[in-house]
Structure formats: C-alpha cells, structure tokens
Short mmCIF file of C-alpha atoms and ligand atoms in Angstrom, two decimals:
data_model
loop_
_atom_site.label_atom_id
_atom_site.label_comp_id
_atom_site.label_asym_id
_atom_site.label_seq_id
_atom_site.Cartn_x
_atom_site.Cartn_y
_atom_site.Cartn_z
CA UNK A 1 -27.11 -9.94 11.83
CA UNK A 2 -28.02 -8.56 8.38
CA UNK A 3 -25.80 -8.46 5.27
CA UNK A 4 -25.48 -4.68 5.69
CA UNK A 5 -24.28 -5.10 9.26
CA UNK A 6 -21.90 -7.78 8.10
CA UNK A 7 -20.45 -5.50 5.43
CA UNK A 8 -20.05 -2.67 7.94
CA UNK A 9 -17.64 -4.76 10.02
CA UNK A 10 -16.04 -6.74 7.18
CA UNK A 11 -12.71 -4.94 7.55
CA UNK A 12 -12.57 -5.63 11.27
CA UNK A 13 -13.37 -9.27 10.61
CA UNK A 14 -10.61 -9.53 8.03
CA UNK A 15 -8.12 -7.72 10.24
CA UNK A 16 -9.22 -9.90 13.15
CA UNK A 17 -9.71 -6.92 15.41
CA UNK A 18 -13.07 -8.08 16.58
CA UNK A 19 -14.57 -9.25 19.88
CA UNK A 20 -15.12 -13.01 20.27
CA UNK A 21 -18.83 -12.45 20.75
CA UNK A 22 -19.25 -10.59 17.46
CA UNK A 23 -17.05 -13.16 15.80
CA UNK A 24 -19.56 -15.88 16.75
CA UNK A 25 -22.42 -13.84 15.26
CA UNK A 26 -20.43 -13.52 12.07
CA UNK A 27 -19.83 -17.26 11.86
CA UNK A 28 -23.57 -17.84 12.27
CA UNK A 29 -24.39 -15.31 9.53
CA UNK A 30 -21.88 -16.80 7.10
CA UNK A 31 -23.25 -20.30 7.63
CA UNK A 32 -26.68 -19.03 6.59
CA UNK A 33 -25.62 -16.52 3.94
CA UNK A 34 -23.58 -17.79 1.00
CA UNK A 35 -23.15 -14.27 -0.44
CA UNK A 36 -21.44 -12.89 2.64
CA UNK A 37 -19.30 -16.00 2.95
CA UNK A 38 -18.05 -15.51 -0.63
CA UNK A 39 -17.45 -11.79 -0.07
CA UNK A 40 -15.46 -12.53 3.07
CA UNK A 41 -13.36 -15.33 1.56
CA UNK A 42 -12.61 -13.58 -1.74
CA UNK A 43 -11.81 -10.25 -0.08
CA UNK A 44 -9.38 -11.98 2.26
CA UNK A 45 -7.89 -13.80 -0.72
CA UNK A 46 -7.55 -10.51 -2.63
CA UNK A 47 -5.40 -9.07 0.16
CA UNK A 48 -3.36 -12.27 0.45
CA UNK A 49 -2.56 -12.31 -3.26
CA UNK A 50 -1.52 -8.65 -3.29
CA UNK A 51 0.69 -9.19 -0.25
CA UNK A 52 2.36 -12.22 -1.79
CA UNK A 53 3.25 -10.66 -5.15
CA UNK A 54 5.76 -7.89 -5.58
CA UNK A 55 4.32 -5.67 -8.32
CA UNK A 56 7.06 -3.10 -8.57
CA UNK A 57 10.33 -4.87 -8.20
CA UNK A 58 13.53 -2.92 -7.90
CA UNK A 59 16.27 -4.89 -9.68
CA UNK A 60 19.52 -5.09 -7.72
CA UNK A 61 21.61 -3.03 -10.16
CA UNK A 62 19.03 -0.23 -10.32
CA UNK A 63 18.62 -0.38 -6.55
CA UNK A 64 22.37 -0.01 -6.03
CA UNK A 65 22.57 2.84 -8.51
CA UNK A 66 19.73 4.73 -6.81
CA UNK A 67 21.11 3.96 -3.37
CA UNK A 68 24.51 5.36 -4.28
CA UNK A 69 22.95 8.43 -5.87
CA UNK A 70 20.97 9.08 -2.68
CA UNK A 71 24.02 8.77 -0.45
CA UNK A 72 26.06 11.03 -2.76
CA UNK A 73 23.35 13.71 -2.58
CA UNK A 74 23.19 13.42 1.19
CA UNK A 75 26.95 13.76 1.56
CA UNK A 76 26.86 16.92 -0.57
CA UNK A 77 23.96 18.43 1.37
CA UNK A 78 24.40 20.35 4.60
CA UNK A 79 22.62 17.58 6.44
CA UNK A 80 20.33 17.70 9.45
CA UNK A 81 22.79 19.33 11.85
CA UNK A 82 23.32 22.57 9.92
CA UNK B 1 19.26 -6.31 13.19
CA UNK B 2 22.66 -5.08 14.37
CA UNK B 3 21.18 -2.23 16.36
CA UNK B 4 19.38 -4.55 18.77
CA UNK B 5 22.55 -6.47 19.58
CA UNK B 6 24.24 -3.30 20.76
CA UNK B 7 21.21 -2.03 22.64
CA UNK B 8 22.09 -0.03 25.70
CA UNK B 9 20.38 -0.30 29.10
CA UNK B 10 17.23 1.81 29.06
CA UNK B 11 16.71 1.26 25.35
CA UNK B 12 14.48 -1.75 25.94
CA UNK B 13 11.46 -1.68 23.66
CA UNK B 14 12.70 1.28 21.66
CA UNK B 15 12.44 0.90 17.91
CA UNK B 16 15.92 0.21 16.45
CA UNK B 17 15.41 3.07 13.96
CA UNK B 18 15.54 5.58 16.79
CA UNK B 19 19.14 4.68 17.58
CA UNK B 20 20.05 5.00 13.88
CA UNK B 21 18.34 8.39 13.67
CA UNK B 22 20.27 9.58 16.74
CA UNK B 23 23.53 8.49 15.13
CA UNK B 24 22.68 10.36 11.93
CA UNK B 25 21.86 13.48 13.94
CA UNK B 26 25.25 13.12 15.62
CA UNK B 27 26.88 13.22 12.19
CA UNK B 28 27.28 9.51 11.41
CA UNK B 29 26.16 9.23 7.79
CA UNK B 30 26.74 5.46 7.70
CA UNK B 31 23.70 5.12 9.97
CA UNK B 32 21.65 6.87 7.29
CA UNK B 33 23.00 4.43 4.73
CA UNK B 34 21.44 1.67 6.85
CA UNK B 35 18.09 3.45 7.04
CA UNK B 36 18.02 4.02 3.28
CA UNK B 37 18.83 0.40 2.57
CA UNK B 38 16.16 -0.74 4.98
CA UNK B 39 13.33 1.27 3.41
CA UNK B 40 14.30 2.06 -0.19
CA UNK B 41 12.23 -0.71 -1.75
CA UNK B 42 9.12 0.29 0.20
CA UNK B 43 9.53 3.96 -0.74
CA UNK B 44 9.99 2.99 -4.38
CA UNK B 45 6.84 0.84 -4.36
CA UNK B 46 4.76 3.53 -2.68
CA UNK B 47 5.94 6.11 -5.20
CA UNK B 48 5.03 3.71 -8.02
CA UNK B 49 1.55 3.22 -6.59
CA UNK B 50 0.96 6.97 -6.48
CA UNK B 51 2.68 8.15 -9.67
CA UNK B 52 2.21 4.93 -11.71
CA UNK B 53 5.38 5.85 -13.53
CA UNK B 54 8.75 4.21 -13.09
CA UNK B 55 10.93 7.25 -13.79
CA UNK B 56 8.88 9.37 -11.43
CA UNK B 57 9.18 6.69 -8.76
CA UNK B 58 12.97 6.68 -9.13
CA UNK B 59 13.08 10.47 -8.77
CA UNK B 60 10.66 10.47 -5.85
CA UNK B 61 12.72 7.84 -4.06
CA UNK B 62 15.87 9.97 -4.33
CA UNK B 63 14.13 13.23 -3.43
CA UNK B 64 12.30 11.70 -0.47
CA UNK B 65 15.44 10.28 1.12
CA UNK B 66 17.37 13.50 0.57
CA UNK B 67 14.54 15.56 2.05
CA UNK B 68 14.23 13.20 5.02
CA UNK B 69 17.95 13.53 5.63
CA UNK B 70 17.90 17.31 5.47
CA UNK B 71 14.82 17.58 7.67
CA UNK B 72 15.81 14.90 10.16
CA UNK B 73 16.12 17.40 13.01
CA UNK B 74 12.37 17.99 12.62
CA UNK B 75 11.63 14.32 13.18
CA UNK B 76 10.08 13.76 16.59
CA UNK B 77 10.83 10.47 18.26
CA UNK B 78 7.18 9.97 19.19
CA UNK B 79 6.34 8.83 15.66
CA UNK B 80 7.91 5.94 13.80
CA UNK B 81 10.69 6.99 11.45
CA UNK B 82 9.16 4.82 8.74
CA UNK B 83 5.73 6.52 8.97
CA UNK B 84 7.42 9.91 8.85
CA UNK B 85 9.43 8.83 5.81
CA UNK B 86 6.32 7.50 4.05
CA UNK B 87 4.62 10.83 4.59
CA UNK B 88 7.52 12.61 2.91
CA UNK B 89 7.45 10.08 0.04
CA UNK B 90 3.69 10.60 -0.42
CA UNK B 91 4.15 14.38 -0.57
CA UNK B 92 7.04 14.10 -3.01
CA UNK B 93 4.93 11.80 -5.19
CA UNK B 94 2.03 14.25 -5.23
CA UNK B 95 4.39 17.10 -6.09
CA UNK B 96 5.77 15.06 -8.96
CA UNK B 97 2.23 14.47 -10.28
CA UNK B 98 1.51 18.17 -9.98
CA UNK B 99 4.56 18.96 -12.12
CA UNK B 100 3.38 16.48 -14.76
CA UNK B 101 -0.04 18.02 -14.79
CA UNK B 102 1.42 21.48 -15.27
CA UNK B 103 0.61 22.86 -11.88
CA UNK B 104 -2.78 21.29 -11.29
CA UNK B 105 -3.20 20.68 -7.58
CA UNK B 106 -3.07 17.03 -6.64
CA UNK B 107 -4.05 15.99 -3.14
CA UNK B 108 -4.91 12.86 -1.28
CA UNK B 109 -8.24 14.00 0.11
CA UNK B 110 -10.01 14.89 -3.13
CA UNK B 111 -13.52 13.50 -3.46
CA UNK B 112 -13.78 10.18 -5.13
CA UNK B 113 -16.80 10.18 -7.40
CA UNK B 114 -17.61 6.57 -7.88
CA UNK B 115 -20.26 4.30 -6.53
CA UNK B 116 -18.16 1.27 -7.35
CA UNK B 117 -17.21 -0.72 -4.30
CA UNK B 118 -19.94 0.63 -2.02
CA UNK B 119 -21.62 -2.75 -2.03
CA UNK B 120 -20.53 -6.09 -3.43
CA UNK B 121 -22.32 -7.14 -6.62
CA UNK B 122 -20.51 -10.26 -7.70
CA UNK B 123 -21.16 -13.26 -5.50
CA UNK B 124 -19.51 -15.96 -7.58
CA UNK B 125 -17.01 -17.95 -5.56
CA UNK B 126 -13.43 -18.25 -6.81
CA UNK B 127 -11.60 -21.34 -7.90
CA UNK B 128 -9.41 -22.86 -5.17
CA UNK B 129 -5.98 -21.17 -5.31
CA UNK B 130 -7.10 -19.25 -8.42
CA UNK B 131 -3.75 -17.50 -8.85
CA UNK B 132 -2.19 -20.82 -9.79
CA UNK B 133 -4.10 -20.83 -13.09
CA UNK B 134 -1.77 -18.07 -14.29
CA UNK B 135 1.96 -17.97 -14.68
CA UNK B 136 3.84 -15.36 -12.70
CA UNK B 137 4.06 -12.67 -15.36
CA UNK B 138 0.39 -13.07 -16.33
CA UNK B 139 -0.61 -12.83 -12.71
CA UNK B 140 1.55 -9.76 -12.09
CA UNK B 141 -0.01 -8.10 -15.13
CA UNK B 142 -3.53 -8.83 -13.86
CA UNK B 143 -2.73 -7.57 -10.37
CA UNK B 144 -1.01 -4.42 -11.67
CA UNK B 145 -3.74 -3.52 -14.16
CA UNK B 146 -6.42 -4.17 -11.57
CA UNK B 147 -4.94 -1.96 -8.85
CA UNK B 148 -3.98 0.72 -11.39
CA UNK B 149 -7.65 0.99 -12.36
CA UNK B 150 -8.63 2.13 -8.87
CA UNK B 151 -9.02 5.84 -8.03
CA UNK B 152 -5.73 7.06 -6.57
CA UNK B 153 -7.25 7.77 -3.16
CA UNK B 154 -8.36 4.16 -2.82
CA UNK B 155 -5.27 2.64 -4.40
CA UNK B 156 -2.84 4.36 -2.08
CA UNK B 157 -4.77 3.52 1.08
CA UNK B 158 -4.83 -0.13 0.03
CA UNK B 159 -1.11 -0.06 -0.84
CA UNK B 160 -0.06 1.43 2.50
CA UNK B 161 -2.42 -0.49 4.72
CA UNK B 162 -2.64 -3.90 3.06
CA UNK B 163 0.51 -4.22 0.97
CA UNK B 164 3.05 -2.29 3.06
CA UNK B 165 1.45 -3.25 6.36
CA UNK B 166 1.03 0.16 8.01
CA UNK B 167 -1.65 0.36 10.67
CA UNK B 168 -4.84 2.33 10.02
CA UNK B 169 -3.54 5.14 12.24
CA UNK B 170 -0.15 5.21 10.50
CA UNK B 171 -1.83 5.25 7.09
CA UNK B 172 -3.98 8.18 8.22
CA UNK B 173 -0.90 10.02 9.45
CA UNK B 174 1.11 9.34 6.29
CA UNK B 175 -1.71 10.50 4.01
CA UNK B 176 -2.92 13.35 6.23
CA UNK B 177 -6.39 11.81 6.31
CA UNK B 178 -8.72 11.07 9.21
CA UNK B 179 -8.94 7.52 10.54
CA UNK B 180 -12.61 7.16 9.44
CA UNK B 181 -11.65 8.32 5.92
CA UNK B 182 -8.91 5.68 5.78
CA UNK B 183 -11.33 3.01 6.98
CA UNK B 184 -14.01 3.86 4.45
CA UNK B 185 -11.51 4.01 1.57
CA UNK B 186 -9.90 0.77 2.61
CA UNK B 187 -13.19 -1.12 2.57
CA UNK B 188 -14.11 0.26 -0.84
CA UNK B 189 -10.65 -0.42 -2.24
CA UNK B 190 -10.77 -3.99 -1.02
CA UNK B 191 -14.27 -4.53 -2.43
CA UNK B 192 -13.40 -2.98 -5.80
CA UNK B 193 -10.29 -5.07 -6.16
CA UNK B 194 -12.19 -8.20 -5.18
CA UNK B 195 -14.88 -7.42 -7.70
CA UNK B 196 -12.41 -6.75 -10.51
CA UNK B 197 -10.27 -9.80 -9.76
CA UNK B 198 -13.35 -11.99 -9.72
CA UNK B 199 -13.57 -12.15 -13.49
CA UNK B 200 -10.09 -13.68 -13.58
CA UNK B 201 -10.42 -15.96 -10.60
CA UNK B 202 -13.87 -17.50 -10.90
CA UNK B 203 -13.74 -21.18 -11.86
CA UNK B 204 -13.20 -21.62 -15.58
CA UNK B 205 -12.09 -18.01 -16.18
CA UNK B 206 -10.00 -17.76 -19.33
CA UNK B 207 -6.40 -16.62 -18.81
CA UNK B 208 -6.76 -13.93 -21.52
CA UNK B 209 -9.29 -11.34 -20.32
CA UNK B 210 -11.33 -9.61 -23.05
CA UNK B 211 -9.79 -6.11 -23.31
CA UNK B 212 -13.10 -4.32 -23.93
CA UNK B 213 -14.13 -5.07 -20.33
CA UNK B 214 -11.25 -3.12 -18.88
CA UNK B 215 -12.40 -0.04 -17.04
CA UNK B 216 -16.08 -0.61 -17.68
CA UNK B 217 -18.37 -0.11 -14.68
CA UNK B 218 -19.44 -3.11 -12.67
CA UNK B 219 -22.10 -5.02 -14.53
CA UNK B 220 -25.58 -5.60 -13.20
CA UNK B 221 -25.18 -9.19 -12.25
CA UNK B 222 -27.49 -9.18 -9.25
ZN1 LIG C 1 -25.23 -11.90 4.27
#
C-alpha cells in the first residue's frame, strides 16, 4: 500500500467501514509509515474534539423563547391538513 | 422515548418520529411540539454553521420549523423526518444568506477553488490529549475560528456528517449533493481542519496563536 492509496481510503478507515483484509494492510502501512500514522491519528482526534464540544450552544431561556415562538406561529398557520 | 412505550403491534422497527408525524397530520399539534423540542438544537447549530450569524440562525430555526409544519403532508415516510427537516433548514439558511447578499445566488454545490486539504502537509504529531492545554472558552474559540475558516461547502458537510452524525447518504440528500461529492468534501474538510488545528495542538504550542497566521495558506513545511 502507498501513501496515496492510504489517503484514498482514510475516511473509510476512520468510519470503520472497511473490510478486515484491507484493515490489516492499513495496519502494516502505518507501522512502516510515520506520516500516515500521524495523519490517521490526528484526523480521528479532530473529529472527536469537534463531536465533544458544543460550539453553538442554545441557552435555555433563548431556547424556550424560540420554541414558544415556533409553536405560536404553527398554531396560527393553516397547518399541514389544509 | 414515550412513543416507543406506546408502540402498537406492527410498528416494530419503525422510527418513533413516524408516529409523531402521523399524529400531527391528524391534527394533534402537541406531537409537533415534541418534534420541535427534539430537534431544535440541531437545527439551530446547522443554521449557525451555514450562516455563521446568530440572529440569522434564530430566524432560520423558526422559519424551518414553520415551513416543515406547513409542508408536512409532502413528507414521505420513506425518508427520515430528521433528514427531511435538515434539508428544509439548509434551504432556509441559504435563502437567508441570499437576502444578506442582496439577491446573489447562494448554493451548496458551487465550486470550491482551493487546493488546501487535497493532501496532508503537516506531519507533526500532536501532544497527548492536546485539548486539555486550553481552558474551555479558549478551546471553543479555536474550534469555532478553525471551522469558520473553511469554505462553506466543506464546513457544512463536516458539520452534518461528523458533528450531527448524519450518514453520508443522508448528508447527500439534505444538501442535494451526490454521494461522491459528499465523500470528497468530507475528506478535504477533515484534512483541512486537522492541518489548521495542528498549530494549536502540536507539543509545546502556545495557547495564544499569532493572529497574522489566521487565514494564510498552508505553509510549505514538507
Ligand atoms: Zn504512508
């Protein structure tokens, strides 16, 4: 496996949607290739960090206000069964 | 969820949203209240990722839920309600951007003219648990600035697929893109973010990033 081939299936590796056989080839390549190992680990970490941190929080009072506004608008509209 | 407790024979395996949608269609608005509560934070976040503006995101959130309610009879049970809702939210967000840009067409499938993220350039490893070198507000600022610097077409694919957890197919459906287009954008978004975060997360990185580096193209480190 080359670095280019590795990069081409990086997403599948990260999303773990990959055949066991290919997975073994990837392990072998990463043992030999420090660059691809770093790319794999730091890309996976990038996703993990973004998943773990809420960037656009909706404070409870604002959430309630918007929620109520939505429901008010819906009640005033003709609705789906018009 | 409540809906699964009351599940009727023959409903096995059906997504609980379907029962709520049926109730709304039958005139029970309290079922819509449940659906809004379930997805309002996600819709707000998605609108923020597209518009990058808090007020716009608030408006989009309201417009998207109202539109979904009014168009609910067009919703086909063969798709997930959530994916359908996200698609409406994406369209509302793009319309909002168009208004801001005085009528200039904004779409999700415009060409992205950047070479950044085609191949990795930075091969420095990161510190172990690098996010712990920053306090929460510093980290949020880094993460926000970094993702906001991505082209919209990359940013939104990453947000739907990796942050909100839609599948590749659902992301394609919500953005009206092909599956290969989603895949190629996702890889480049992930690589760009990785590359940009690297300067904060390599061992010994200073908590205060030098501002002049922001937005500059990837350096020739290799
Ligand atoms: Zn390699």
